[in-house]
Amino acid sequence: MLISADWVVPVSGPPIRDGAIRVDASTIADIGPRDELIERHPHVTCTDFPGCIITPGLVNAHTHLSLTVLEGLIPPQEFHEWIGRIPIAVRALNRDDLAVSASLGAIECLMAGTTVVGDIAYGPEAPAAASDKGVAGMFFWEVLGIGGNDLEKQLQQDDFPDSPPKSCAGRARCGLSPHAPYTSGPELLRAARRLTREHNSGFAVHIAESPAEVELIMDGTGALSHLALRLASGFSAPGLTPVRYLHSLDALEGTVAIHCVHVPPSDIRLLANNAQGVVFCPRSNDYLHTGLAPITRLMNAGARIGLGTDSSASNTDLDLLKELRALIDRAPTISSERALRIVTIEGAEVLGLDNSFGSLEEGKQADLAIWHMPGTSDPIRDLVHHGSGDSIEAVMSAGLWRVRSGQPAFPTRNIELAAREATSKAAKALKG
Ligand SMILES: [Zn+2]
């Protein structure tokens, strides 16, 4: 099949006016100007999208798809208060609810042009639900509240694939995420990092998110100290910044560092040089009053940058282009080209998925987002500054249509109904 539009933006090269892509089964087989592709493949049907721009499916580098049903239940508030509300809501959900929630999250991602996520998973439900809907990604199994020696047993209980390099191939890959320094003690952080190195799988940590986390790691005091006492087994304040603390545990190198709001100038280079990438979530940081990340400083220091919406429990939606505008507001010198890279190829690099995703190149997965933006002469600028889920016309992943005419290409009613029930359960638990 050939798919063409007014503009094709491969990200790996300049935008192509009147461009086309040849899709062969699940992969991209050719890309170039429409006339040339029709000449090269004269017997292949061409589907044209007039007034549209085609980009790679976007990469939302930090989600918690399993928490999508919590949208709107916990209002914006101080981080340390919010973090106490989450387990109350999550405990009300069983595994089926988590699966439904992740399905709903995957649909919301697709409707915003996202086909790849860096997701924090609580078991196999999120990767299964996302794969079923056509959303690929790196799924980081979350661990917290246990000692380093209990890690393998916990992972067995949580159905973590026992041979991740083999069983986590393809479009859903698996990694680990000790939640954060105040819920995962030093031995757990070390053990999880060691295991992911052995398996050559992804590793992510929420780090340097709030002032309370900085205070805890520096002085052992503050609003998160009770949580740390209960959950971060073996923790005692090392008197370091969060980034240096991770480094001291050999858990910074190759790590996907989520949030990184509180990184002093003296830690910028250490973080940029060691982490696999930094994932910013500006709207979630606003929601939880945690502060402004040093975005420009980290970019200037050469850090690889991804962007995430975080979960629906601390954001209004999973629309990555809206999130991108929040990033640009906080780092106005960023170019439109770099901004688009952050939500495509750079995000894929942060997750270690750039071999298959993040740009439109021969051999990569046929993941396309098609945006209705007629009459543009600068597709990247217009998309970055004006695009959103409202402009989505169609989405393809693995060579299959997931969204057509701005609507999901599969029935969603049962998922929505079940999600509403899960939301009521969580709401009741939060009230009780
Ligand atoms: Zn998060």
GROMACS .gro file of C-alpha atoms and ligand atoms in nm:
model
  433
    1MET     CA    1   0.000   0.000   0.000
    2LEU     CA    2   0.111   0.358  -0.073
    3ILE     CA    3   0.005   0.638   0.162
    4SER     CA    4   0.051   0.996   0.051
    5ALA     CA    5  -0.016   1.348   0.181
    6ASP     CA    6   0.071   1.714   0.118
    7TRP     CA    7   0.376   1.665   0.339
    8VAL     CA    8   0.570   1.368   0.467
    9VAL     CA    9   0.799   1.454   0.760
   10PRO     CA   10   1.041   1.162   0.802
   11VAL     CA   11   1.234   1.334   1.089
   12SER     CA   12   1.546   1.150   0.966
   13GLY     CA   13   1.555   1.396   0.670
   14PRO     CA   14   1.388   1.717   0.549
   15PRO     CA   15   1.009   1.730   0.494
   16ILE     CA   16   0.896   1.600   0.153
   17ARG     CA   17   0.627   1.805  -0.023
   18ASP     CA   18   0.367   1.578  -0.187
   19GLY     CA   19   0.536   1.280  -0.028
   20ALA     CA   20   0.444   0.914  -0.003
   21ILE     CA   21   0.534   0.605   0.195
   22ARG     CA   22   0.515   0.246   0.082
   23VAL     CA   23   0.403   0.012   0.358
   24ASP     CA   24   0.473  -0.357   0.318
   25ALA     CA   25   0.303  -0.567   0.590
   26SER     CA   26   0.416  -0.411   0.919
   27THR     CA   27   0.716  -0.213   0.793
   28ILE     CA   28   0.808   0.087   0.580
   29ALA     CA   29   0.938  -0.032   0.244
   30ASP     CA   30   1.001   0.298   0.062
   31ILE     CA   31   0.961   0.673   0.112
   32GLY     CA   32   0.995   0.976  -0.118
   33PRO     CA   33   0.805   1.217  -0.345
   34ARG     CA   34   0.463   1.077  -0.446
   35ASP     CA   35   0.537   1.088  -0.823
   36GLU     CA   36   0.855   0.890  -0.782
   37LEU     CA   37   0.692   0.628  -0.559
   38ILE     CA   38   0.401   0.580  -0.800
   39GLU     CA   39   0.655   0.532  -1.080
   40ARG     CA   40   0.855   0.282  -0.875
   41HIS     CA   41   0.547   0.090  -0.758
   42PRO     CA   42   0.292   0.130  -1.043
   43HIS     CA   43   0.065  -0.156  -0.933
   44VAL     CA   44   0.031  -0.059  -0.568
   45THR     CA   45  -0.287   0.121  -0.452
   46CYS     CA   46  -0.229   0.474  -0.323
   47THR     CA   47  -0.439   0.622  -0.041
   48ASP     CA   48  -0.406   1.000  -0.040
   49PHE     CA   49  -0.466   1.231   0.256
   50PRO     CA   50  -0.516   1.580   0.109
   51GLY     CA   51  -0.448   1.871   0.347
   52CYS     CA   52  -0.249   1.642   0.577
   53ILE     CA   53   0.100   1.595   0.720
   54ILE     CA   54   0.243   1.248   0.788
   55THR     CA   55   0.491   1.207   1.073
   56PRO     CA   56   0.622   0.903   1.257
   57GLY     CA   57   0.390   0.783   1.535
   58LEU     CA   58   0.486   0.994   1.837
   59VAL     CA   59   0.684   0.861   2.135
   60ASN     CA   60   0.534   0.943   2.477
   61ALA     CA   61   0.837   0.858   2.689
   62HIS     CA   62   0.665   0.851   3.030
   63THR     CA   63   0.318   0.713   3.092
   64HIS     CA   64   0.137   0.501   3.348
   65LEU     CA   65  -0.131   0.360   3.115
   66SER     CA   66  -0.272   0.146   3.398
   67LEU     CA   67  -0.372   0.463   3.586
   68THR     CA   68  -0.575   0.620   3.303
   69VAL     CA   69  -0.905   0.555   3.483
   70LEU     CA   70  -0.792   0.791   3.762
   71GLU     CA   71  -0.827   1.093   3.531
   72GLY     CA   72  -0.994   1.381   3.714
   73LEU     CA   73  -1.016   1.199   4.050
   74ILE     CA   74  -0.725   1.361   4.232
   75PRO     CA   75  -0.712   1.740   4.193
   76PRO     CA   76  -0.386   1.934   4.156
   77GLN     CA   77  -0.210   1.952   4.493
   78GLU     CA   78   0.127   1.933   4.667
   79PHE     CA   79   0.330   1.634   4.552
   80HIS     CA   80   0.375   1.474   4.896
   81GLU     CA   81  -0.001   1.483   4.956
   82TRP     CA   82  -0.082   1.349   4.609
   83ILE     CA   83   0.159   1.055   4.643
   84GLY     CA   84  -0.033   0.942   4.952
   85ARG     CA   85  -0.361   0.935   4.755
   86ILE     CA   86  -0.240   0.716   4.469
   87PRO     CA   87  -0.212   0.381   4.657
   88ILE     CA   88  -0.564   0.429   4.798
   89ALA     CA   89  -0.702   0.456   4.445
   90VAL     CA   90  -0.482   0.180   4.301
   91ARG     CA   91  -0.570  -0.071   4.577
   92ALA     CA   92  -0.935  -0.042   4.469
   93LEU     CA   93  -0.847  -0.175   4.122
   94ASN     CA   94  -0.805  -0.544   4.039
   95ARG     CA   95  -0.597  -0.680   3.752
   96ASP     CA   96  -0.889  -0.662   3.507
   97ASP     CA   97  -0.940  -0.296   3.598
   98LEU     CA   98  -0.572  -0.227   3.535
   99ALA     CA   99  -0.600  -0.396   3.194
  100VAL     CA  100  -0.908  -0.189   3.103
  101SER     CA  101  -0.735   0.124   3.226
  102ALA     CA  102  -0.430   0.049   3.013
  103SER     CA  103  -0.654  -0.016   2.710
  104LEU     CA  104  -0.819   0.321   2.762
  105GLY     CA  105  -0.475   0.482   2.795
  106ALA     CA  106  -0.358   0.316   2.473
  107ILE     CA  107  -0.666   0.450   2.291
  108GLU     CA  108  -0.604   0.802   2.427
  109CYS     CA  109  -0.243   0.776   2.308
  110LEU     CA  110  -0.346   0.670   1.958
  111MET     CA  111  -0.602   0.952   1.940
  112ALA     CA  112  -0.315   1.193   2.009
  113GLY     CA  113  -0.088   1.043   1.740
  114THR     CA  114   0.125   0.838   1.983
  115THR     CA  115   0.217   0.479   1.891
  116VAL     CA  116   0.511   0.424   2.129
  117VAL     CA  117   0.527   0.467   2.507
  118GLY     CA  118   0.776   0.441   2.791
  119ASP     CA  119   0.530   0.297   3.040
  120ILE     CA  120   0.549   0.218   3.410
  121ALA     CA  121   0.370  -0.118   3.441
  122TYR     CA  122   0.244  -0.301   3.750
  123GLY     CA  123   0.233  -0.639   3.576
  124PRO     CA  124   0.174  -0.784   3.230
  125GLU     CA  125  -0.163  -0.607   3.184
  126ALA     CA  126  -0.029  -0.281   3.043
  127PRO     CA  127   0.201  -0.430   2.777
  128ALA     CA  128  -0.070  -0.681   2.678
  129ALA     CA  129  -0.344  -0.416   2.652
  130ALA     CA  130  -0.120  -0.171   2.469
  131SER     CA  131  -0.001  -0.437   2.223
  132ASP     CA  132  -0.360  -0.540   2.160
  133LYS     CA  133  -0.447  -0.183   2.061
  134GLY     CA  134  -0.130  -0.138   1.853
  135VAL     CA  135   0.075   0.071   2.095
  136ALA     CA  136   0.440  -0.036   2.123
  137GLY     CA  137   0.691   0.057   2.388
  138MET     CA  138   0.929  -0.010   2.670
  139PHE     CA  139   0.730  -0.132   2.970
  140PHE     CA  140   0.915  -0.081   3.297
  141TRP     CA  141   0.783  -0.315   3.571
  142GLU     CA  142   0.760  -0.101   3.885
  143VAL     CA  143   0.910  -0.229   4.210
  144LEU     CA  144   0.908  -0.056   4.550
  145GLY     CA  145   0.885  -0.124   4.922
  146ILE     CA  146   1.101  -0.439   4.920
  147GLY     CA  147   1.465  -0.519   4.992
  148GLY     CA  148   1.718  -0.592   4.718
  149ASN     CA  149   1.716  -0.965   4.807
  150ASP     CA  150   1.340  -0.987   4.748
  151LEU     CA  151   1.355  -0.850   4.395
  152GLU     CA  152   1.355  -1.178   4.201
  153LYS     CA  153   1.070  -1.322   4.411
  154GLN     CA  154   0.865  -1.005   4.365
  155LEU     CA  155   0.920  -1.009   3.989
  156GLN     CA  156   0.800  -1.369   3.975
  157GLN     CA  157   0.484  -1.268   4.164
  158ASP     CA  158   0.432  -0.977   3.925
  159ASP     CA  159   0.468  -1.206   3.621
  160PHE     CA  160   0.780  -1.034   3.495
  161PRO     CA  161   0.896  -1.240   3.192
  162ASP     CA  162   1.167  -1.473   3.323
  163SER     CA  163   1.394  -1.434   3.022
  164PRO     CA  164   1.334  -1.074   2.916
  165PRO     CA  165   1.567  -1.061   2.615
  166LYS     CA  166   1.368  -1.341   2.450
  167SER     CA  167   1.015  -1.293   2.580
  168CYS     CA  168   1.025  -0.915   2.559
  169ALA     CA  169   1.118  -0.873   2.196
  170GLY     CA  170   0.909  -0.716   1.925
  171ARG     CA  171   0.687  -0.416   1.982
  172ALA     CA  172   0.652  -0.452   2.361
  173ARG     CA  173   0.985  -0.467   2.541
  174CYS     CA  174   1.035  -0.502   2.914
  175GLY     CA  175   1.244  -0.325   3.171
  176LEU     CA  176   1.243  -0.243   3.540
  177SER     CA  177   1.170   0.070   3.740
  178PRO     CA  178   1.239   0.097   4.110
  179HIS     CA  179   0.986   0.374   4.169
  180ALA     CA  180   1.191   0.648   4.338
  181PRO     CA  181   1.458   0.692   4.609
  182TYR     CA  182   1.192   0.747   4.880
  183THR     CA  183   1.008   0.420   4.804
  184SER     CA  184   1.301   0.201   4.689
  185GLY     CA  185   1.599   0.159   4.919
  186PRO     CA  186   1.962   0.161   4.806
  187GLU     CA  187   1.993  -0.218   4.780
  188LEU     CA  188   1.680  -0.243   4.566
  189LEU     CA  189   1.808   0.031   4.335
  190ARG     CA  190   2.142  -0.150   4.302
  191ALA     CA  191   1.987  -0.493   4.253
  192ALA     CA  192   1.737  -0.375   3.991
  193ARG     CA  193   2.009  -0.195   3.797
  194ARG     CA  194   2.230  -0.504   3.812
  195LEU     CA  195   1.951  -0.728   3.684
  196THR     CA  196   1.867  -0.499   3.392
  197ARG     CA  197   2.235  -0.488   3.295
  198GLU     CA  198   2.245  -0.870   3.294
  199HIS     CA  199   1.931  -0.882   3.079
  200ASN     CA  200   2.029  -0.581   2.871
  201SER     CA  201   1.681  -0.439   2.933
  202GLY     CA  202   1.551  -0.089   3.011
  203PHE     CA  203   1.585   0.081   3.349
  204ALA     CA  204   1.393   0.389   3.463
  205VAL     CA  205   1.360   0.585   3.788
  206HIS     CA  206   1.152   0.886   3.895
  207ILE     CA  207   1.432   1.110   4.020
  208ALA     CA  208   1.476   1.465   4.157
  209GLU     CA  209   1.105   1.533   4.116
  210SER     CA  210   1.018   1.742   4.423
  211PRO     CA  211   1.190   1.967   4.679
  212ALA     CA  212   1.080   1.715   4.946
  213GLU     CA  213   1.283   1.441   4.773
  214VAL     CA  214   1.591   1.665   4.771
  215GLU     CA  215   1.546   1.739   5.141
  216LEU     CA  216   1.506   1.371   5.223
  217ILE     CA  217   1.823   1.260   5.044
  218MET     CA  218   2.028   1.554   5.168
  219ASP     CA  219   1.913   1.561   5.532
  220GLY     CA  220   1.677   1.268   5.594
  221THR     CA  221   1.400   1.512   5.686
  222GLY     CA  222   1.087   1.659   5.528
  223ALA     CA  223   0.747   1.552   5.399
  224LEU     CA  224   0.867   1.226   5.238
  225SER     CA  225   1.064   1.094   5.538
  226HIS     CA  226   0.772   0.885   5.674
  227LEU     CA  227   0.720   0.722   5.335
  228ALA     CA  228   1.093   0.648   5.307
  229LEU     CA  229   1.096   0.493   5.654
  230ARG     CA  230   0.810   0.263   5.557
  231LEU     CA  231   0.913   0.171   5.201
  232ALA     CA  232   1.277   0.251   5.122
  233SER     CA  233   1.432  -0.043   5.300
  234GLY     CA  234   1.783   0.035   5.430
  235PHE     CA  235   1.765   0.406   5.341
  236SER     CA  236   1.962   0.658   5.544
  237ALA     CA  237   2.027   1.007   5.414
  238PRO     CA  238   2.357   1.007   5.224
  239GLY     CA  239   2.376   1.390   5.223
  240LEU     CA  240   2.386   1.397   4.842
  241THR     CA  241   2.168   1.541   4.568
  242PRO     CA  242   1.926   1.288   4.413
  243VAL     CA  243   2.132   1.258   4.092
  244ARG     CA  244   2.459   1.204   4.287
  245TYR     CA  245   2.284   0.953   4.512
  246LEU     CA  246   2.181   0.743   4.209
  247HIS     CA  247   2.535   0.774   4.073
  248SER     CA  248   2.679   0.656   4.407
  249LEU     CA  249   2.465   0.340   4.376
  250ASP     CA  250   2.589   0.272   4.021
  251ALA     CA  251   2.230   0.330   3.909
  252LEU     CA  252   2.266   0.643   3.692
  253GLU     CA  253   2.459   0.516   3.391
  254GLY     CA  254   2.227   0.405   3.110
  255THR     CA  255   1.919   0.503   3.312
  256VAL     CA  256   1.602   0.668   3.188
  257ALA     CA  257   1.584   0.953   3.439
  258ILE     CA  258   1.224   1.069   3.476
  259HIS     CA  259   1.139   1.429   3.583
  260CYS     CA  260   1.484   1.569   3.685
  261VAL     CA  261   1.325   1.892   3.810
  262HIS     CA  262   1.574   1.956   4.091
  263VAL     CA  263   1.916   1.922   3.932
  264PRO     CA  264   2.163   2.190   4.045
  265PRO     CA  265   2.409   2.333   3.787
  266SER     CA  266   2.687   2.121   3.939
  267ASP     CA  267   2.497   1.797   3.852
  268ILE     CA  268   2.393   1.886   3.497
  269ARG     CA  269   2.698   1.740   3.323
  270LEU     CA  270   2.699   1.425   3.539
  271LEU     CA  271   2.337   1.359   3.447
  272ALA     CA  272   2.376   1.446   3.078
  273ASN     CA  273   2.688   1.229   3.039
  274ASN     CA  274   2.560   0.922   3.222
  275ALA     CA  275   2.185   0.882   3.183
  276GLN     CA  276   2.041   0.711   2.876
  277GLY     CA  277   1.813   1.014   2.865
  278VAL     CA  278   1.606   1.258   3.067
  279VAL     CA  279   1.227   1.253   3.038
  280PHE     CA  280   1.052   1.579   3.122
  281CYS     CA  281   0.685   1.593   3.223
  282PRO     CA  282   0.618   1.968   3.254
  283ARG     CA  283   0.239   1.957   3.295
  284SER     CA  284   0.261   1.691   3.567
  285ASN     CA  285   0.522   1.905   3.747
  286ASP     CA  286   0.277   2.196   3.734
  287TYR     CA  287  -0.010   1.979   3.858
  288LEU     CA  288   0.192   1.872   4.162
  289HIS     CA  289   0.366   2.209   4.222
  290THR     CA  290   0.711   2.047   4.202
  291GLY     CA  291   0.893   2.323   4.011
  292LEU     CA  292   1.058   2.396   3.676
  293ALA     CA  293   1.315   2.154   3.535
  294PRO     CA  294   1.645   2.295   3.398
  295ILE     CA  295   1.542   2.200   3.043
  296THR     CA  296   1.766   2.436   2.847
  297ARG     CA  297   2.070   2.364   3.065
  298LEU     CA  298   2.033   1.988   3.018
  299MET     CA  299   1.979   2.026   2.643
  300ASN     CA  300   2.287   2.249   2.615
  301ALA     CA  301   2.490   1.990   2.807
  302GLY     CA  302   2.402   1.733   2.541
  303ALA     CA  303   2.146   1.527   2.733
  304ARG     CA  304   1.917   1.309   2.525
  305ILE     CA  305   1.565   1.435   2.593
  306GLY     CA  306   1.230   1.260   2.593
  307LEU     CA  307   0.889   1.401   2.682
  308GLY     CA  308   0.610   1.232   2.875
  309THR     CA  309   0.259   1.315   2.982
  310ASP     CA  310   0.301   1.108   3.301
  311SER     CA  311  -0.023   0.948   3.418
  312SER     CA  312  -0.381   1.073   3.399
  313ALA     CA  313  -0.365   1.101   3.779
  314SER     CA  314  -0.143   1.409   3.743
  315ASN     CA  315  -0.241   1.548   3.405
  316THR     CA  316  -0.555   1.648   3.218
  317ASP     CA  317  -0.492   1.426   2.912
  318LEU     CA  318  -0.231   1.215   2.729
  319ASP     CA  319  -0.195   1.458   2.437
  320LEU     CA  320   0.179   1.472   2.368
  321LEU     CA  321   0.174   1.777   2.138
  322LYS     CA  322  -0.002   1.976   2.413
  323GLU     CA  323   0.273   1.856   2.647
  324LEU     CA  324   0.530   1.970   2.391
  325ARG     CA  325   0.388   2.322   2.400
  326ALA     CA  326   0.431   2.323   2.779
  327LEU     CA  327   0.795   2.224   2.724
  328ILE     CA  328   0.847   2.501   2.468
  329ASP     CA  329   0.688   2.756   2.705
  330ARG     CA  330   0.959   2.666   2.957
  331ALA     CA  331   1.244   2.649   2.702
  332PRO     CA  332   1.150   2.908   2.437
  333THR     CA  333   1.481   2.890   2.251
  334ILE     CA  334   1.417   2.531   2.143
  335SER     CA  335   1.377   2.501   1.763
  336SER     CA  336   1.068   2.342   1.609
  337GLU     CA  337   1.291   2.074   1.455
  338ARG     CA  338   1.441   1.978   1.794
  339ALA     CA  339   1.096   1.986   1.953
  340LEU     CA  340   0.965   1.738   1.696
  341ARG     CA  341   1.273   1.516   1.744
  342ILE     CA  342   1.206   1.504   2.119
  343VAL     CA  343   0.862   1.352   2.064
  344THR     CA  344   0.986   1.114   1.791
  345ILE     CA  345   1.340   0.986   1.731
  346GLU     CA  346   1.504   1.133   2.043
  347GLY     CA  347   1.229   0.990   2.265
  348ALA     CA  348   1.280   0.654   2.092
  349GLU     CA  349   1.657   0.677   2.162
  350VAL     CA  350   1.590   0.750   2.529
  351LEU     CA  351   1.384   0.429   2.545
  352GLY     CA  352   1.636   0.232   2.338
  353LEU     CA  353   1.374   0.172   2.068
  354ASP     CA  354   1.517   0.383   1.786
  355ASN     CA  355   1.603   0.080   1.570
  356SER     CA  356   1.232   0.029   1.504
  357PHE     CA  357   1.056   0.357   1.587
  358GLY     CA  358   1.079   0.738   1.586
  359SER     CA  359   1.142   0.814   1.219
  360LEU     CA  360   1.007   0.719   0.877
  361GLU     CA  361   1.283   0.507   0.730
  362GLU     CA  362   1.291   0.192   0.523
  363GLY     CA  363   1.284  -0.115   0.746
  364LYS     CA  364   1.134   0.060   1.049
  365GLN     CA  365   0.787  -0.019   1.180
  366ALA     CA  366   0.503   0.133   0.975
  367ASP     CA  367   0.390   0.365   1.256
  368LEU     CA  368   0.241   0.683   1.108
  369ALA     CA  369   0.048   0.977   1.250
  370ILE     CA  370  -0.151   1.172   0.993
  371TRP     CA  371  -0.247   1.527   1.093
  372HIS     CA  372  -0.507   1.744   0.922
  373MET     CA  373  -0.327   2.076   0.879
  374PRO     CA  374  -0.421   2.214   0.535
  375GLY     CA  375  -0.230   2.486   0.351
  376THR     CA  376   0.090   2.480   0.554
  377SER     CA  377   0.423   2.578   0.403
  378ASP     CA  378   0.617   2.488   0.720
  379PRO     CA  379   0.475   2.156   0.841
  380ILE     CA  380   0.714   2.111   1.135
  381ARG     CA  381   0.656   2.457   1.279
  382ASP     CA  382   0.279   2.436   1.236
  383LEU     CA  383   0.256   2.088   1.383
  384VAL     CA  384   0.472   2.173   1.684
  385HIS     CA  385   0.294   2.503   1.756
  386HIS     CA  386  -0.065   2.418   1.660
  387GLY     CA  387  -0.104   2.038   1.637
  388SER     CA  388  -0.288   1.827   1.896
  389GLY     CA  389  -0.519   1.529   1.918
  390ASP     CA  390  -0.783   1.760   1.766
  391SER     CA  391  -0.588   1.758   1.437
  392ILE     CA  392  -0.544   1.382   1.412
  393GLU     CA  393  -0.689   1.236   1.092
  394ALA     CA  394  -0.550   0.882   1.097
  395VAL     CA  395  -0.298   0.666   1.278
  396MET     CA  396  -0.130   0.348   1.160
  397SER     CA  397   0.089   0.119   1.365
  398ALA     CA  398   0.261  -0.201   1.252
  399GLY     CA  399   0.099  -0.139   0.914
  400LEU     CA  400  -0.260  -0.147   1.047
  401TRP     CA  401  -0.505   0.141   1.075
  402ARG     CA  402  -0.583   0.225   1.439
  403VAL     CA  403  -0.753   0.562   1.377
  404ARG     CA  404  -0.943   0.667   1.064
  405SER     CA  405  -1.134   0.994   1.002
  406GLY     CA  406  -1.033   1.107   1.351
  407GLN     CA  407  -1.202   0.806   1.518
  408PRO     CA  408  -1.071   0.476   1.659
  409ALA     CA  409  -1.075   0.210   1.388
  410PHE     CA  410  -1.202  -0.055   1.634
  411PRO     CA  411  -1.495  -0.068   1.880
  412THR     CA  412  -1.421   0.105   2.210
  413ARG     CA  413  -1.760   0.107   2.383
  414ASN     CA  414  -1.701  -0.196   2.608
  415ILE     CA  415  -1.367  -0.057   2.720
  416GLU     CA  416  -1.523   0.280   2.799
  417LEU     CA  417  -1.803   0.120   2.999
  418ALA     CA  418  -1.566  -0.101   3.200
  419ALA     CA  419  -1.333   0.195   3.252
  420ARG     CA  420  -1.619   0.400   3.395
  421GLU     CA  421  -1.686   0.125   3.650
  422ALA     CA  422  -1.319   0.112   3.748
  423THR     CA  423  -1.320   0.492   3.787
  424SER     CA  424  -1.621   0.470   4.022
  425LYS     CA  425  -1.444   0.210   4.236
  426ALA     CA  426  -1.135   0.427   4.267
  427ALA     CA  427  -1.345   0.737   4.338
  428LYS     CA  428  -1.531   0.555   4.615
  429ALA     CA  429  -1.205   0.440   4.774
  430LEU     CA  430  -1.068   0.794   4.764
  431LYS     CA  431  -1.381   0.931   4.933
  432GLY     CA  432  -1.389   0.658   5.198
  433ZN      ZN  433   0.544   0.885   3.667
   0.00000   0.00000   0.00000
